[in-house]
PDB file of C-alpha atoms in Angstrom:
ATOM      1  CA  MET A   1     -43.002  28.792 -20.959  1.00  0.00           C
ATOM      2  CA  GLN A   2     -41.364  27.124 -17.992  1.00  0.00           C
ATOM      3  CA  MET A   3     -42.382  27.924 -14.456  1.00  0.00           C
ATOM      4  CA  ASN A   4     -40.491  27.337 -11.248  1.00  0.00           C
ATOM      5  CA  SER A   5     -42.010  25.936  -8.110  1.00  0.00           C
ATOM      6  CA  MET A   6     -40.136  28.501  -6.040  1.00  0.00           C
ATOM      7  CA  THR A   7     -40.361  32.262  -6.185  1.00  0.00           C
ATOM      8  CA  THR A   8     -37.330  33.249  -8.207  1.00  0.00           C
ATOM      9  CA  MET A   9     -38.215  36.918  -7.859  1.00  0.00           C
ATOM     10  CA  ILE A  10     -36.533  36.696  -4.442  1.00  0.00           C
ATOM     11  CA  TYR A  11     -33.088  35.990  -5.917  1.00  0.00           C
ATOM     12  CA  PRO A  12     -32.449  39.550  -7.187  1.00  0.00           C
ATOM     13  CA  PHE A  13     -33.537  40.962  -3.809  1.00  0.00           C
ATOM     14  CA  LEU A  14     -31.168  38.586  -2.037  1.00  0.00           C
ATOM     15  CA  ARG A  15     -28.332  39.425  -4.384  1.00  0.00           C
ATOM     16  CA  ASP A  16     -28.813  43.207  -4.225  1.00  0.00           C
ATOM     17  CA  PHE A  17     -29.874  43.768  -0.599  1.00  0.00           C
ATOM     18  CA  GLY A  18     -28.873  40.642   1.301  1.00  0.00           C
ATOM     19  CA  TYR A  19     -31.174  38.820   3.669  1.00  0.00           C
ATOM     20  CA  ALA A  20     -33.103  42.003   4.467  1.00  0.00           C
ATOM     21  CA  GLY A  21     -34.091  42.186   0.810  1.00  0.00           C
ATOM     22  CA  VAL A  22     -35.744  38.775   1.024  1.00  0.00           C
ATOM     23  CA  VAL A  23     -38.218  40.235   3.522  1.00  0.00           C
ATOM     24  CA  LEU A  24     -38.439  43.851   2.394  1.00  0.00           C
ATOM     25  CA  GLY A  25     -38.660  43.316  -1.364  1.00  0.00           C
ATOM     26  CA  PRO A  26     -41.779  41.114  -1.428  1.00  0.00           C
ATOM     27  CA  ALA A  27     -43.299  43.183   1.422  1.00  0.00           C
ATOM     28  CA  VAL A  28     -43.027  46.368  -0.650  1.00  0.00           C
ATOM     29  CA  TYR A  29     -44.520  44.605  -3.675  1.00  0.00           C
ATOM     30  CA  ALA A  30     -47.357  43.220  -1.539  1.00  0.00           C
ATOM     31  CA  LEU A  31     -48.094  46.692  -0.160  1.00  0.00           C
ATOM     32  CA  PHE A  32     -48.150  48.097  -3.686  1.00  0.00           C
ATOM     33  CA  THR A  33     -50.530  45.316  -4.798  1.00  0.00           C
ATOM     34  CA  VAL A  34     -52.890  46.014  -1.902  1.00  0.00           C
ATOM     35  CA  LEU A  35     -52.907  49.742  -2.694  1.00  0.00           C
ATOM     36  CA  VAL A  36     -53.713  49.070  -6.349  1.00  0.00           C
ATOM     37  CA  TYR A  37     -56.512  46.676  -5.372  1.00  0.00           C
ATOM     38  CA  ARG A  38     -58.030  49.159  -2.915  1.00  0.00           C
ATOM     39  CA  THR A  39     -57.882  51.887  -5.543  1.00  0.00           C
ATOM     40  CA  PHE A  40     -59.779  49.637  -7.928  1.00  0.00           C
ATOM     41  CA  GLU A  41     -62.386  48.824  -5.279  1.00  0.00           C
ATOM     42  CA  LYS A  42     -62.853  52.522  -4.552  1.00  0.00           C
ATOM     43  CA  LYS A  43     -62.938  53.981  -8.086  1.00  0.00           C
ATOM     44  CA  ARG A  44     -64.106  51.088 -10.306  1.00  0.00           C
ATOM     45  CA  SER A  45     -62.731  52.864 -13.371  1.00  0.00           C
ATOM     46  CA  LEU A  46     -61.309  51.314 -16.510  1.00  0.00           C
ATOM     47  CA  ARG A  47     -57.880  52.767 -15.755  1.00  0.00           C
ATOM     48  CA  SER A  48     -57.734  51.288 -12.249  1.00  0.00           C
ATOM     49  CA  MET A  49     -58.920  47.925 -13.598  1.00  0.00           C
ATOM     50  CA  CYS A  50     -56.156  47.902 -16.244  1.00  0.00           C
ATOM     51  CA  ILE A  51     -53.540  48.712 -13.627  1.00  0.00           C
ATOM     52  CA  LEU A  52     -54.900  45.956 -11.384  1.00  0.00           C
ATOM     53  CA  VAL A  53     -54.802  43.412 -14.213  1.00  0.00           C
ATOM     54  CA  TYR A  54     -51.197  44.366 -15.008  1.00  0.00           C
ATOM     55  CA  VAL A  55     -50.109  44.126 -11.364  1.00  0.00           C
ATOM     56  CA  MET A  56     -51.819  40.756 -10.911  1.00  0.00           C
ATOM     57  CA  HIS A  57     -50.168  39.530 -14.114  1.00  0.00           C
ATOM     58  CA  THR A  58     -46.714  40.479 -12.833  1.00  0.00           C
ATOM     59  CA  LEU A  59     -47.538  38.907  -9.473  1.00  0.00           C
ATOM     60  CA  VAL A  60     -48.427  35.564 -11.042  1.00  0.00           C
ATOM     61  CA  PHE A  61     -45.583  35.509 -13.548  1.00  0.00           C
ATOM     62  CA  SER A  62     -42.888  36.624 -11.106  1.00  0.00           C
ATOM     63  CA  VAL A  63     -42.149  32.935 -10.527  1.00  0.00           C
ATOM     64  CA  GLU A  64     -40.805  32.344 -14.018  1.00  0.00           C
ATOM     65  CA  ASN A  65     -37.345  30.878 -14.461  1.00  0.00           C
ATOM     66  CA  TYR A  66     -34.602  33.321 -13.596  1.00  0.00           C
ATOM     67  CA  ALA A  67     -31.728  33.376 -16.077  1.00  0.00           C
ATOM     68  CA  PHE A  68     -28.504  33.464 -14.108  1.00  0.00           C
ATOM     69  CA  MET A  69     -25.717  35.533 -15.616  1.00  0.00           C
ATOM     70  CA  LYS A  70     -22.901  33.498 -17.060  1.00  0.00           C
TER      71      LYS A  70
END
């Protein structure tokens, strides 16, 4: 698996929503991540832990190489 040094998850936000998407897209994802983490801290259930693990996985691997359309 190849990883980029830059966050390539920003490219689709830039392409779809312009420069506002560069700020709003990651901000919405960060808010969602914080809400999931707080839910886990509050409930400490297996379901909330699984959701947290999935969200953290997508957060880490959102910097994978982005395949540009040809």
